[in-house]
Structure formats: C-alpha cells, structure tokens
mmCIF file of C-alpha atoms and ligand atoms in Angstrom:
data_model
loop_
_atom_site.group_PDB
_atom_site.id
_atom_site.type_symbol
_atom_site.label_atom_id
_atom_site.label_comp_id
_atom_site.label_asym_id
_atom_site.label_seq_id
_atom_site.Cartn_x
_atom_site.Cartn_y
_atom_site.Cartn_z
ATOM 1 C CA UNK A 381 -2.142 -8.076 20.401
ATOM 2 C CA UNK A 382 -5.050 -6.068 18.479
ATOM 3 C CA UNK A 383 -4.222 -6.255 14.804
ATOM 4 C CA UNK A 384 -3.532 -2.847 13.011
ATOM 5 C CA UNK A 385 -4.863 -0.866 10.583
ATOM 6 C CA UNK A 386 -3.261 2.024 8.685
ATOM 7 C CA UNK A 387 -4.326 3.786 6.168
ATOM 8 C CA UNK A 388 -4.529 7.555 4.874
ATOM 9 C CA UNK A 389 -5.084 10.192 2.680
ATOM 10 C CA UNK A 390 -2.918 13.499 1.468
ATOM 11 C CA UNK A 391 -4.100 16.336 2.531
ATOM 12 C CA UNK A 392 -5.244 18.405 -0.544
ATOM 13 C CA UNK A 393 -8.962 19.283 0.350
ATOM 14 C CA UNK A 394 -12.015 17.898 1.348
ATOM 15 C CA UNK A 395 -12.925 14.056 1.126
ATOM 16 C CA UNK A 396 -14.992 13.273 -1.511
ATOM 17 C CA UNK A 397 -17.829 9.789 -2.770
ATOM 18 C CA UNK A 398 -14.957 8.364 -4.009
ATOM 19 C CA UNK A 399 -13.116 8.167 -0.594
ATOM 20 C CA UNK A 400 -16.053 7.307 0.899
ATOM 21 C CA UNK A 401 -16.679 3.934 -1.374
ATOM 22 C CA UNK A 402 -13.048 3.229 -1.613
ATOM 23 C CA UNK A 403 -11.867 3.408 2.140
ATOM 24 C CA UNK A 404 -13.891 5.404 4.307
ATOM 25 C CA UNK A 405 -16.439 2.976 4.589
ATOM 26 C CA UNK A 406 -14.309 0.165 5.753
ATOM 27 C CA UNK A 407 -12.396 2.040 7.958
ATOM 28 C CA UNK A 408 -15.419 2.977 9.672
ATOM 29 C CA UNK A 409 -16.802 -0.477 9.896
ATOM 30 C CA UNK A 410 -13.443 -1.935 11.068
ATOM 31 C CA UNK A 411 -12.812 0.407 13.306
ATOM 32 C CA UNK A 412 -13.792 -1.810 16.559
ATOM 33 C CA UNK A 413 -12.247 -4.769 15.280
ATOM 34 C CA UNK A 414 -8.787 -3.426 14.844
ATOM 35 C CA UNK A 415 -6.049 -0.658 16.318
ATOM 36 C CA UNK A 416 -6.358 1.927 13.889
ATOM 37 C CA UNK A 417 -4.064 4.540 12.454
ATOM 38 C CA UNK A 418 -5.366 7.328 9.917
ATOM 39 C CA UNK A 419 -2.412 9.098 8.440
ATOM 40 C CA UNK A 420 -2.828 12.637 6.983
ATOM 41 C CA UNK A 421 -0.294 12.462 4.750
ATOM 42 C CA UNK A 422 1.043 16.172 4.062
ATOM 43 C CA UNK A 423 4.487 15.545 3.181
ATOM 44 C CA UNK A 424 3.084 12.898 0.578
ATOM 45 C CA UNK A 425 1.257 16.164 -0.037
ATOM 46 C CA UNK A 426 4.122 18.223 -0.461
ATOM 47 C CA UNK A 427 5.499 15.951 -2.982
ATOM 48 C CA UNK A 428 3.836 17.581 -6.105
ATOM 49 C CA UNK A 429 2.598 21.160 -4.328
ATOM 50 C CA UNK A 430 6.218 22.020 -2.270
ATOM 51 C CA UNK A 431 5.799 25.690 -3.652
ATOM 52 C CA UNK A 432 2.548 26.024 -1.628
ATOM 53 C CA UNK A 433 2.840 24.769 1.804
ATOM 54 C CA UNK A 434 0.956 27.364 3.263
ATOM 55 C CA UNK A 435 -2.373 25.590 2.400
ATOM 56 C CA UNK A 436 -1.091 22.538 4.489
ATOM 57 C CA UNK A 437 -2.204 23.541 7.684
ATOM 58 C CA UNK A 438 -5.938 24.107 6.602
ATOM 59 C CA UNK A 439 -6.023 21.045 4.727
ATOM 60 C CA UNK A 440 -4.515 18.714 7.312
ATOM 61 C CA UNK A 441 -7.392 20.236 9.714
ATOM 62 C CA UNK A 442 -10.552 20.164 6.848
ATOM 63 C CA UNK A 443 -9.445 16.389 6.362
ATOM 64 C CA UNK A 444 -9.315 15.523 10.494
ATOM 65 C CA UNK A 445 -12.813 17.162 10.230
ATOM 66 C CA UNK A 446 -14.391 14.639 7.543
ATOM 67 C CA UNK A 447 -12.895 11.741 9.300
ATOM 68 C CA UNK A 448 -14.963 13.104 12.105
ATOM 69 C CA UNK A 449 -17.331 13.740 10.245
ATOM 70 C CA UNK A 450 -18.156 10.308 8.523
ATOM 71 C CA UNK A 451 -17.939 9.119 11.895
ATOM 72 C CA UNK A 452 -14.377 7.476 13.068
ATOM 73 C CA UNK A 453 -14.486 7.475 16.587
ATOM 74 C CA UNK A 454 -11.736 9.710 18.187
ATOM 75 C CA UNK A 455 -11.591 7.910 21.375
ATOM 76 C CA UNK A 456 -10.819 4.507 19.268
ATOM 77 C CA UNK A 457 -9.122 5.607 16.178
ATOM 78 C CA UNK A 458 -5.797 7.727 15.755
ATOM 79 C CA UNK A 459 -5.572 10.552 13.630
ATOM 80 C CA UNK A 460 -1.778 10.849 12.933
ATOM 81 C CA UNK A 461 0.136 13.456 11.377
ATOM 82 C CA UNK A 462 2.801 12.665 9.196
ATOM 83 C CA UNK A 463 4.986 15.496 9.347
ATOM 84 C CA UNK A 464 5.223 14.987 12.981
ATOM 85 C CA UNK A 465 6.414 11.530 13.280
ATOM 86 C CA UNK A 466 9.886 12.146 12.300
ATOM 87 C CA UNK A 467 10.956 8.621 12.544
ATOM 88 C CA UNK A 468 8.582 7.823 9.179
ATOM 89 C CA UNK A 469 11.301 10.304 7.709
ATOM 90 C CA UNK A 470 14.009 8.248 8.737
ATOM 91 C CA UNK A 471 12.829 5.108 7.937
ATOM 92 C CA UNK A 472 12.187 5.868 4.273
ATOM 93 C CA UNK A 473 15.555 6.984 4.523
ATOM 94 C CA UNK A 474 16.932 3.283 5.357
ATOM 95 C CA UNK A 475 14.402 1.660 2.592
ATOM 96 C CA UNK A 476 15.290 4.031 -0.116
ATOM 97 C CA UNK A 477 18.426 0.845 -0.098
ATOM 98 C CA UNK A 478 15.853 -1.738 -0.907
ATOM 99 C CA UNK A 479 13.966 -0.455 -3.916
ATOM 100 C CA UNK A 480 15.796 0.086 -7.436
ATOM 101 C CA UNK A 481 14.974 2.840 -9.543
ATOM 102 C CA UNK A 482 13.705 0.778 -12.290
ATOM 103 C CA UNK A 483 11.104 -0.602 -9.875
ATOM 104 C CA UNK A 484 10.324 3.118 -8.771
ATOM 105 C CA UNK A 485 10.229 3.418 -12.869
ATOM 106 C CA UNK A 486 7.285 0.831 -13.356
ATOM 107 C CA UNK A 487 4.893 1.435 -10.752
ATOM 108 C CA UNK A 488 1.693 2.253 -12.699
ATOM 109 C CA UNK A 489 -0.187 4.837 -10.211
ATOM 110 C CA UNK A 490 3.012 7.441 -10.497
ATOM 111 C CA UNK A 491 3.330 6.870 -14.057
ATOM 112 C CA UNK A 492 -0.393 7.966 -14.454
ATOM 113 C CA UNK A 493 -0.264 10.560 -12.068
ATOM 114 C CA UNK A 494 3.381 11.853 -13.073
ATOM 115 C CA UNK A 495 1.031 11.955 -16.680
ATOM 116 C CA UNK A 496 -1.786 14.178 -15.260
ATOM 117 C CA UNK A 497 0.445 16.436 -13.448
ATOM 118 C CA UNK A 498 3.086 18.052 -16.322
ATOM 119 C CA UNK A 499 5.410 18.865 -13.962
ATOM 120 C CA UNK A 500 7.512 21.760 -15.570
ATOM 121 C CA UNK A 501 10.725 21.432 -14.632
ATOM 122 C CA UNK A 502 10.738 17.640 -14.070
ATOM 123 C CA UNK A 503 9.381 14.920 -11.834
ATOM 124 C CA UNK A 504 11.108 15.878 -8.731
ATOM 125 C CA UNK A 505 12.624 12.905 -6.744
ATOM 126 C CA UNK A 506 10.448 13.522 -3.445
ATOM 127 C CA UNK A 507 7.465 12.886 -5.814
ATOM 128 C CA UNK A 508 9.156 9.979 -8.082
ATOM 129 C CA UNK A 509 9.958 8.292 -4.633
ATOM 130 C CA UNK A 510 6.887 8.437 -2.152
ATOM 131 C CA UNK A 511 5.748 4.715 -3.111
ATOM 132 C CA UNK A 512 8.960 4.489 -0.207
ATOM 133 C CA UNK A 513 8.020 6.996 1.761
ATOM 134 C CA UNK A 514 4.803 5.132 1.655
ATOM 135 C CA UNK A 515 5.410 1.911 2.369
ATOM 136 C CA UNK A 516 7.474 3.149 5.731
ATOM 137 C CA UNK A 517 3.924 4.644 6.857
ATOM 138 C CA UNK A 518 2.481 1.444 6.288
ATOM 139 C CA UNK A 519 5.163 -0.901 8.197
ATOM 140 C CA UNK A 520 6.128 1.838 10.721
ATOM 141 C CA UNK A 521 3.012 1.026 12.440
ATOM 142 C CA UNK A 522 3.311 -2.858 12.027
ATOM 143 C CA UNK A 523 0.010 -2.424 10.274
ATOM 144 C CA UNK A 524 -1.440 -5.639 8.472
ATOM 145 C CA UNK A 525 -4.624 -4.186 6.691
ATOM 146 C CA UNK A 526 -4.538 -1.399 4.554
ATOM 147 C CA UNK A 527 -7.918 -0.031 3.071
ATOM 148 C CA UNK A 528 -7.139 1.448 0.197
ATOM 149 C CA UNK A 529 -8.763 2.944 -3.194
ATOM 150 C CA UNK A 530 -7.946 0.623 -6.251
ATOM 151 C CA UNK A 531 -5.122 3.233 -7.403
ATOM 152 C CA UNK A 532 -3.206 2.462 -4.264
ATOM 153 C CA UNK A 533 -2.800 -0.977 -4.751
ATOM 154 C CA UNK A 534 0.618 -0.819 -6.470
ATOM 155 C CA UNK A 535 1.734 1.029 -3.263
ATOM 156 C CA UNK A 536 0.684 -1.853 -1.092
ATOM 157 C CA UNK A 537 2.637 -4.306 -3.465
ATOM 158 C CA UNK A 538 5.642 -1.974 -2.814
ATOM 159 C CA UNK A 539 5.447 -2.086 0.597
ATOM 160 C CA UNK A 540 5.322 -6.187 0.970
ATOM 161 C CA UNK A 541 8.285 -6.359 -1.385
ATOM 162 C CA UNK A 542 10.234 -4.257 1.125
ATOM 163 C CA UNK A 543 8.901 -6.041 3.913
ATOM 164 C CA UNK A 544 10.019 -8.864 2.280
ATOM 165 C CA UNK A 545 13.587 -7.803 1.478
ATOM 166 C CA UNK A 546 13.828 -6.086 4.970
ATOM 167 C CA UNK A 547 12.690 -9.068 6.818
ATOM 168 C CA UNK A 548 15.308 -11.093 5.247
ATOM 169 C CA UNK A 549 18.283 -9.411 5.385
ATOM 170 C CA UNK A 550 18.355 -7.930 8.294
ATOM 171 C CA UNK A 551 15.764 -9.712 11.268
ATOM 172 C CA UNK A 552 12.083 -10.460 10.924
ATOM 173 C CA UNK A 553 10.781 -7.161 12.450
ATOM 174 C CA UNK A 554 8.346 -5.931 9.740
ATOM 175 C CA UNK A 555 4.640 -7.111 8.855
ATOM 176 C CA UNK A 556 3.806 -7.295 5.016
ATOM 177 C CA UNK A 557 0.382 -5.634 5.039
ATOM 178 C CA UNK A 558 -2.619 -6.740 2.896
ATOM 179 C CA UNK A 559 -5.031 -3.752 0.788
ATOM 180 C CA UNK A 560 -8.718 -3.847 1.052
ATOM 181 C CA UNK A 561 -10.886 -2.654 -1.329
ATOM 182 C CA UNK A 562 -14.055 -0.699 -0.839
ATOM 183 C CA UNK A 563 -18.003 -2.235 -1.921
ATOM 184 C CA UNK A 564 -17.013 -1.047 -5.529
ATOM 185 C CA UNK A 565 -12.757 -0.473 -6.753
ATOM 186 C CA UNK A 566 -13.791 3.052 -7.849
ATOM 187 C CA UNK A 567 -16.879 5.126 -7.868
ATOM 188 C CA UNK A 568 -17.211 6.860 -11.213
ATOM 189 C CA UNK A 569 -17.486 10.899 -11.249
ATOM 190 C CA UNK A 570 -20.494 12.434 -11.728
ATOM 191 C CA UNK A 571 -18.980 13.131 -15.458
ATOM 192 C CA UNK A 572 -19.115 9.461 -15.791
ATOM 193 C CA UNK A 573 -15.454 9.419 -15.913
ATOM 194 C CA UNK A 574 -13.403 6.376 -14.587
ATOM 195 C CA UNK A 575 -12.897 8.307 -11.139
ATOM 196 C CA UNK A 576 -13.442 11.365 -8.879
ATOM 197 C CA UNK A 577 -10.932 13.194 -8.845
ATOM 198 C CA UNK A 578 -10.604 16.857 -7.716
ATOM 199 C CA UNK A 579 -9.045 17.951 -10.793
ATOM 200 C CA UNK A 580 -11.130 16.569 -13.121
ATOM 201 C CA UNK A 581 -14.178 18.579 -11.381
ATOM 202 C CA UNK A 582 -16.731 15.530 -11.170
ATOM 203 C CA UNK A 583 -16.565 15.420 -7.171
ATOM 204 C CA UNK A 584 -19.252 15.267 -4.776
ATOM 205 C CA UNK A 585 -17.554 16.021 -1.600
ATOM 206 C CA UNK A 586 -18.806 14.880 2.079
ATOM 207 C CA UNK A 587 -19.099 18.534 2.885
ATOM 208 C CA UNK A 588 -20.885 19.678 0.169
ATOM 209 C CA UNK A 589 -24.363 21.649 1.019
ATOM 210 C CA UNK A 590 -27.800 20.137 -0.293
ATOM 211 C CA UNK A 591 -28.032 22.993 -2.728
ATOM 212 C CA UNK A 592 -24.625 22.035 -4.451
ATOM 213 C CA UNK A 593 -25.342 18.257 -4.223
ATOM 214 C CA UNK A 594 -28.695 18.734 -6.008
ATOM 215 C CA UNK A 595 -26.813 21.054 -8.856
ATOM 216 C CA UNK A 596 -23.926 17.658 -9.579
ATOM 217 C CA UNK A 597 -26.792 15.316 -9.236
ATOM 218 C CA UNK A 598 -29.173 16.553 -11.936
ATOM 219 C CA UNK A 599 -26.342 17.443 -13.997
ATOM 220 C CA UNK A 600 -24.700 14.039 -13.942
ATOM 221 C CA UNK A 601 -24.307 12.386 -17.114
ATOM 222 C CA UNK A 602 -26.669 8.882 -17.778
ATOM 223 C CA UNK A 603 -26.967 6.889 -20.974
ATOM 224 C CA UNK A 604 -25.479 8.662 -23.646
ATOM 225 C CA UNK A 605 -27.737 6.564 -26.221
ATOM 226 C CA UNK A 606 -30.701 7.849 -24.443
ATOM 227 C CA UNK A 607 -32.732 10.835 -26.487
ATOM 228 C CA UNK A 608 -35.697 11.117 -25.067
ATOM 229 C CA UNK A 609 -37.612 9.127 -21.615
ATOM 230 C CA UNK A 610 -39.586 7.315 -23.906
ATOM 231 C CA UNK A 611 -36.509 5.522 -25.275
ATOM 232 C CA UNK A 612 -35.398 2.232 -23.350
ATOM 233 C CA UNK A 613 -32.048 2.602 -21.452
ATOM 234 C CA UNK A 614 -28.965 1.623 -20.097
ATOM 235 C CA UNK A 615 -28.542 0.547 -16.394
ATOM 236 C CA UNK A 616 -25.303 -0.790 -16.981
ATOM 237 C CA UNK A 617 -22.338 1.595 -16.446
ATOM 238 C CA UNK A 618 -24.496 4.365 -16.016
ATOM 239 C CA UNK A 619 -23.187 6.197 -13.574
ATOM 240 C CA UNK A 620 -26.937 7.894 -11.699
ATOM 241 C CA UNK A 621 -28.142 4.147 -11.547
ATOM 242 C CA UNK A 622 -24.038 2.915 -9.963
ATOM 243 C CA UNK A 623 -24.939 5.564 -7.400
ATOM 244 C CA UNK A 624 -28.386 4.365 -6.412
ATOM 245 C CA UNK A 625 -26.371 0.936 -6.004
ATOM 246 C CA UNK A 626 -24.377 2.165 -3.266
ATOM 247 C CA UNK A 627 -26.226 5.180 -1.844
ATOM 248 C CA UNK A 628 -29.844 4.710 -1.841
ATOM 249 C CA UNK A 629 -31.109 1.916 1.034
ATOM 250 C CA UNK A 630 -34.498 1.538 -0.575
ATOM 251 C CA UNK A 631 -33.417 -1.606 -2.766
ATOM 252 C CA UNK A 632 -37.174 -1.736 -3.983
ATOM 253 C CA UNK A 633 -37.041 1.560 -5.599
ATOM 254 C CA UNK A 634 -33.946 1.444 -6.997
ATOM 255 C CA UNK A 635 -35.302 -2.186 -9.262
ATOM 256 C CA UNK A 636 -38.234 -0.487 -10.058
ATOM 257 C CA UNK A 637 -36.496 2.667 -11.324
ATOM 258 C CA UNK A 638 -33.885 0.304 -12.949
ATOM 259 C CA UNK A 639 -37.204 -1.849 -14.478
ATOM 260 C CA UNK A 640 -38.975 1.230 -15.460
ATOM 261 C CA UNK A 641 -35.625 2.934 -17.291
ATOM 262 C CA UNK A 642 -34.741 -0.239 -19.052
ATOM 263 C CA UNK A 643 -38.398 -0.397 -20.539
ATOM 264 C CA UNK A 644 -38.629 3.806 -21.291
ATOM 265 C CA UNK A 645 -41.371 4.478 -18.773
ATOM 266 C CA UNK A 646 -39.034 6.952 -16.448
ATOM 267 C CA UNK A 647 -37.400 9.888 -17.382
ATOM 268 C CA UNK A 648 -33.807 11.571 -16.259
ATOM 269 C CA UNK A 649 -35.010 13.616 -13.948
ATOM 270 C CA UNK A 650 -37.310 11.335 -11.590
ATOM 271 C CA UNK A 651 -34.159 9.005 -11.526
ATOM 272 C CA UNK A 652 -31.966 11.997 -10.260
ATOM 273 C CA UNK A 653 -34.407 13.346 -8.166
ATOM 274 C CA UNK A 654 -34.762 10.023 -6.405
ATOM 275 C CA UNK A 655 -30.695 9.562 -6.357
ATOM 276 C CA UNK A 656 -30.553 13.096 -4.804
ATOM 277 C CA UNK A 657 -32.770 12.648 -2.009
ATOM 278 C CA UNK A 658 -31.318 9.069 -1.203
ATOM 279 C CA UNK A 659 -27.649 11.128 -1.449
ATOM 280 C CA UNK A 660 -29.153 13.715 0.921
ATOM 281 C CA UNK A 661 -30.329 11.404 3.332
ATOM 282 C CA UNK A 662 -26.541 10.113 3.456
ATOM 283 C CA UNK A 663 -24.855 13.544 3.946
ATOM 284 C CA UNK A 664 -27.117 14.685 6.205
ATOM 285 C CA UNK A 665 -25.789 13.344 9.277
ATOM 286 C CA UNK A 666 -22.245 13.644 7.710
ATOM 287 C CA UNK A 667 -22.762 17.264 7.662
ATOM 288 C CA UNK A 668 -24.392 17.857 10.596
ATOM 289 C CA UNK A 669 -21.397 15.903 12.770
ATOM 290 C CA UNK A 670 -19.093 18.063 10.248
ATOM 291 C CA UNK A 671 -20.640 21.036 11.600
ATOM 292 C CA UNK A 672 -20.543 19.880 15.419
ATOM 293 C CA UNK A 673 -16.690 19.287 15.277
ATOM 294 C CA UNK A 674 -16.031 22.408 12.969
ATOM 295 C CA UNK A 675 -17.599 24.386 16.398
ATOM 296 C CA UNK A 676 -15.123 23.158 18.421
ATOM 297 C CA UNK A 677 -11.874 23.581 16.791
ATOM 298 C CA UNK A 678 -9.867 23.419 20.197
ATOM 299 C CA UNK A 679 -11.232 20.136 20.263
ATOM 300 C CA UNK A 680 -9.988 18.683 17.088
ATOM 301 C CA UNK A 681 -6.873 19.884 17.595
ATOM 302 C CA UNK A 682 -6.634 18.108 20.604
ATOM 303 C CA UNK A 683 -7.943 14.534 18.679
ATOM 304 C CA UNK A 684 -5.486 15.290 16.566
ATOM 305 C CA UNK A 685 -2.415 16.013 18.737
ATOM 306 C CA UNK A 686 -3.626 12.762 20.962
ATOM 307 C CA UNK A 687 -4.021 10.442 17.992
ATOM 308 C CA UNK A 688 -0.240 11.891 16.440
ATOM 309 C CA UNK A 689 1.100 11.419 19.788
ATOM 310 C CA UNK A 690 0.005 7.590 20.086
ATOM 311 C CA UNK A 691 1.044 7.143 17.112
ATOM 312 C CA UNK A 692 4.915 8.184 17.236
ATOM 313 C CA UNK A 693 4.924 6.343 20.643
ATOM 314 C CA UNK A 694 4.045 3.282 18.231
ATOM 315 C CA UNK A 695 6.729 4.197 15.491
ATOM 316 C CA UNK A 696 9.392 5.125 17.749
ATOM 317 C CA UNK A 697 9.259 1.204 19.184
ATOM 318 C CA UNK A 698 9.344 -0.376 15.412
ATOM 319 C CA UNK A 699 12.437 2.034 15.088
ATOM 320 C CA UNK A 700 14.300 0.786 18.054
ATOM 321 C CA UNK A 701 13.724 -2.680 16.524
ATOM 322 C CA UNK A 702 14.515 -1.427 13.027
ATOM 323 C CA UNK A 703 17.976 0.131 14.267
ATOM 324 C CA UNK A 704 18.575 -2.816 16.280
ATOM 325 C CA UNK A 705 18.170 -5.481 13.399
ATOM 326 C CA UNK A 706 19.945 -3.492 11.022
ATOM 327 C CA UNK A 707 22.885 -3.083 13.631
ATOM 328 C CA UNK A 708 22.147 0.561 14.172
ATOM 329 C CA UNK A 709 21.877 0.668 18.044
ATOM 330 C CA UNK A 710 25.471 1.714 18.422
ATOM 331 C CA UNK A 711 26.973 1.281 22.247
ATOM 332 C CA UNK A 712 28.014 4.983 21.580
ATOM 333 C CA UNK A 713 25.642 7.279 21.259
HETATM 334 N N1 LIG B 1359 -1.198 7.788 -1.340
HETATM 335 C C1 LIG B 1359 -2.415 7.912 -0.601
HETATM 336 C C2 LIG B 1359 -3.366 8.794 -1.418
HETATM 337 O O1 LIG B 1359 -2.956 9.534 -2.253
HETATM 338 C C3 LIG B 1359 -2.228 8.534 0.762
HETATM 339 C C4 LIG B 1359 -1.347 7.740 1.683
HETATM 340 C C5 LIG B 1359 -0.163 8.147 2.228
HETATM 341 C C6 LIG B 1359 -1.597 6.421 2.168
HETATM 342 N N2 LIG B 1359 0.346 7.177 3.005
HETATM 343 C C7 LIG B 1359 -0.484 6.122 3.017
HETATM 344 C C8 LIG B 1359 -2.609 5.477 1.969
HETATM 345 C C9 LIG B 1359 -0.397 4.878 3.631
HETATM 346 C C10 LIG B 1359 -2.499 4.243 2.595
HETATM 347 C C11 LIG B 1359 -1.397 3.946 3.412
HETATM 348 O O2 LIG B 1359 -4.546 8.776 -1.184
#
C-alpha cells in the first residue's frame, strides 16, 4: 500500500511565503510519491473565531484555490474538508481519554497562541483541546508523514503519544506519523519578525498582485546597523538576503549581491529590486493558475467534494477498526 500523507491548514484566509517554505513546497514535491490528504481545517478554525462562522465558507474555498494554485494536482491529491468527515469528530471524542489536561497544559504552540489571542472570556475548551482534535486528523487517515511548519511540531508529538497509548491498550490499528519540515523551519516576515503571520501584518500572500508584492518588498526591513549603501552590511539574518536564499534561482546573483552588500558597494534598493523581480517570477505562474481555477468555481467545488468524499471513505474504514479494537462494534446496533 501507497504510504500517506496528511497534512493541512485552517481556513482563515489566503496562504501566505510562510506556508509556502514550511509545507507547501513539500507537499507539492511529494505529491507523486505518496497518497495524499490536504485537510482544510475549519472547525480547527472555529476554535478561536466560533462567533463568525459565516466567513468559513469563503475561506475554506480561497484556501482549495491556493492549493490549486501552487500546483497540487487534483486528480492525485485530496482536498478534504473537515467539517464533513464526521467520524474525525468522533474520534477526538474517544482520544479526549488518552491525553491529561496537564499535557494539554504544556504544549508550547497553544500556550503561545492562547498568549497572542486574549481571549476575553477565557480559553474556551474547543480551542484548549484541538492538539486532540488534531492528532485524530492525522491518524484517521493512517497517515505516516506530516509536513508541517516548525510551530506544528508539538502537535505531531501529540499525536504519536496517542498513537502510542491507543495502540497499546486497545489493538495495533493506528500509525504514529513523522513531521517534515520545509527548506528553512520558518520564513521570517517581511518586518523581520520571527514569522508571517496574518496578524502581525508582515505577509506576502500567494495571491497577492505584482503591485502589492513590490510595495512589502521595498518596504521590508534589512540590516538595522546599515545607514547609508556605502556602509558594509549584514547578510546574516537579514531577512531581503533569507528571501533571495529561497526565492531567487539565479544563485550567481544572489553571491554577488551578498559580496557586494557585505563590502558597501550595493545599496537597499538594487537588492530589493532584484528580490522583487525573482519573487515575481515565482508568483507569476501561481497567480495565473489562481486565476484559471478562480474562473471555474463549479469546478473546484467539484475537486473539493471528490477529494472530501475519498477521504471519509478512508476514515470511515480506520473507524470500523477503531470501534472494533476498542470493543465498540456492538452485535446490536
Ligand atoms: N494546526 C494547523 C495550522 O494551524 C492546521 C491543521 C489542522 C493541521 N489539522 C492538521 C496540520 C493536521 C497538519 C495536520 O496550520
């Protein structure tokens, strides 16, 4: 049998760089060497924004579209809606058992992002919890690779200890997935921050038009220590020259703009010019595939109901053998 990959993203708004590096990329390239699952995630996404689920619909739709986009291939990959596999409901329901609050307590990604957030009223459970709800997307589909931004990784961990705890007292049904990282953990925001992140406004997103591209890109922040052109920089964590690492195929240029900025002989703006038009040569074919599917709505609705549809048929067989090893097939029923 194939080996699987799942993997997936909540359903907030558009894919961004930072998806791109982080998981994008390898789902792309590992797309015809394993059976893969792409979960949009919404009720992961309801979690933290339950008092607006009327943006769900959109969202789960714009997302589809940059998976598209980027370049999955529909008639090999599944795009799998979360809301509509009931049975990932019901077996987060039976691991909820297997995971102790004080576990749920320490994970480090909901501490951070139960920081960011300042939810008012409290952390609500549904939010406190979805490392569970998680790791039953992950082992629902028997999946084995999970590529994954580095801020998922203590989900991943989750999931193998549940495998684990699963496999052993019940009946070795469930497959403790591995994460893969992207080319670089994270891809810093234009801001120079530690990520992208929508809220933090330092996004380039895969949909973006040239004009808005161009405005982030000569904006972006470089070597803080840097006055004037004439002054030797920083290559090193700067995050224009991290860019032209990943996004710009013309290796030569990028060492002789990194030569050139180290010795003061290149200003700011040739050095963002140069990262914008290697950035625009990526997106362009993005966009322009964006634009294709975005034309034919009908159609991605139908990629999307084909890939959901697969993958239930998958989930529904893990929970006959779930149910069974956990003596759940009752003779009545
Ligand atoms: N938590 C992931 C994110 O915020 C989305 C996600 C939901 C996911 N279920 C998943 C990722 C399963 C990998 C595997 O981006």
């Amino acid at each position: 049998m194939e080996k699987r990959i799942l993997t997936g993203d909540r359903p907030t708004g558009p894919l961004h760089l930072g998806h791109y590096v982080g998981s994008l990329q390898n789902r792309v390239r590992l797309q015809h060497d394993y059976d893969t699952y792409i979960l949009i995630a919404d009720i992961q996404a309801l979690t933290d924004n339950f008092e607006h689920p009327e943006k769900l619909e959109a969202n789960v739709f714009e997302v589809a579209l940059d998976y598209l986009a980027v370049g999955l291939d529909p008639e090999r990959v599944k795009i799998v809606v979360q809301s509509m596999v009931p049975e990932l409901s019901e077996l987060t329901t039976y691991f909820m058992n297997l995971v102790t609050v004080a576990t749920l307590e320490r994970n480090p990604t909901v501490k951070d992002e139960i920081k960011q957030r300042n939810f008012k009223r409290g952390v609500p459970v549904g939010f406190w919890s979805y490392p569970i709800s998680q790791a039953a997307d992950i082992t629902i589909f028997k999946a084995e690779l999970v590529p994954v931004g580095e801020d998922q990784l203590p989900m991943i961990e989750q999931a193998r200890e549940i495998v684990r705890r699963f496999n052993s007292l019940y009946a070795r049904v469930l497959v403790e997935p591995r994460a893969m990282l992207g080319q670089m953990a994270r891809l810093p925001g234009t801001d120079g921050g530690a990520k992208m992140s929508k809220s933090l406004g330092n996004c380039i997103y895969l949909g973006d038009p040239p004009e808005t591209v161009r405005k982030r890109v000569m904006s972006m922040f470089t070597d803080p220590t840097r006055i004037h052109p004439t002054d030797p920089g920083h290559v090193e964590g700067n995050p224009v020259f991290t860019y032209h690492d990943v996004f710009n195929p013309d290796k030569a240029e990028v060492d002789d703009l990194k030569e050139r900025y180290r010795k003061g002989t290149v200003g700011d703006v040739e050095v963002k010019r140069k990262l914008f038009s290697a950035l625009d040569g990526f997106l362009s074919p993005i966009r322009e595939r964006r634009a294709e599917f975005a034309a034919q709505p009908a159609r991605v609705r139908e990629i999307i109901m084909d890939g959901t549809r697969k993958g239930r048929a998958v989930a529904q067989s893990t929970m006959d053998e779930v149910r069974a090893a956990m003596k759940l097939n009752y003779k009545f029923g």
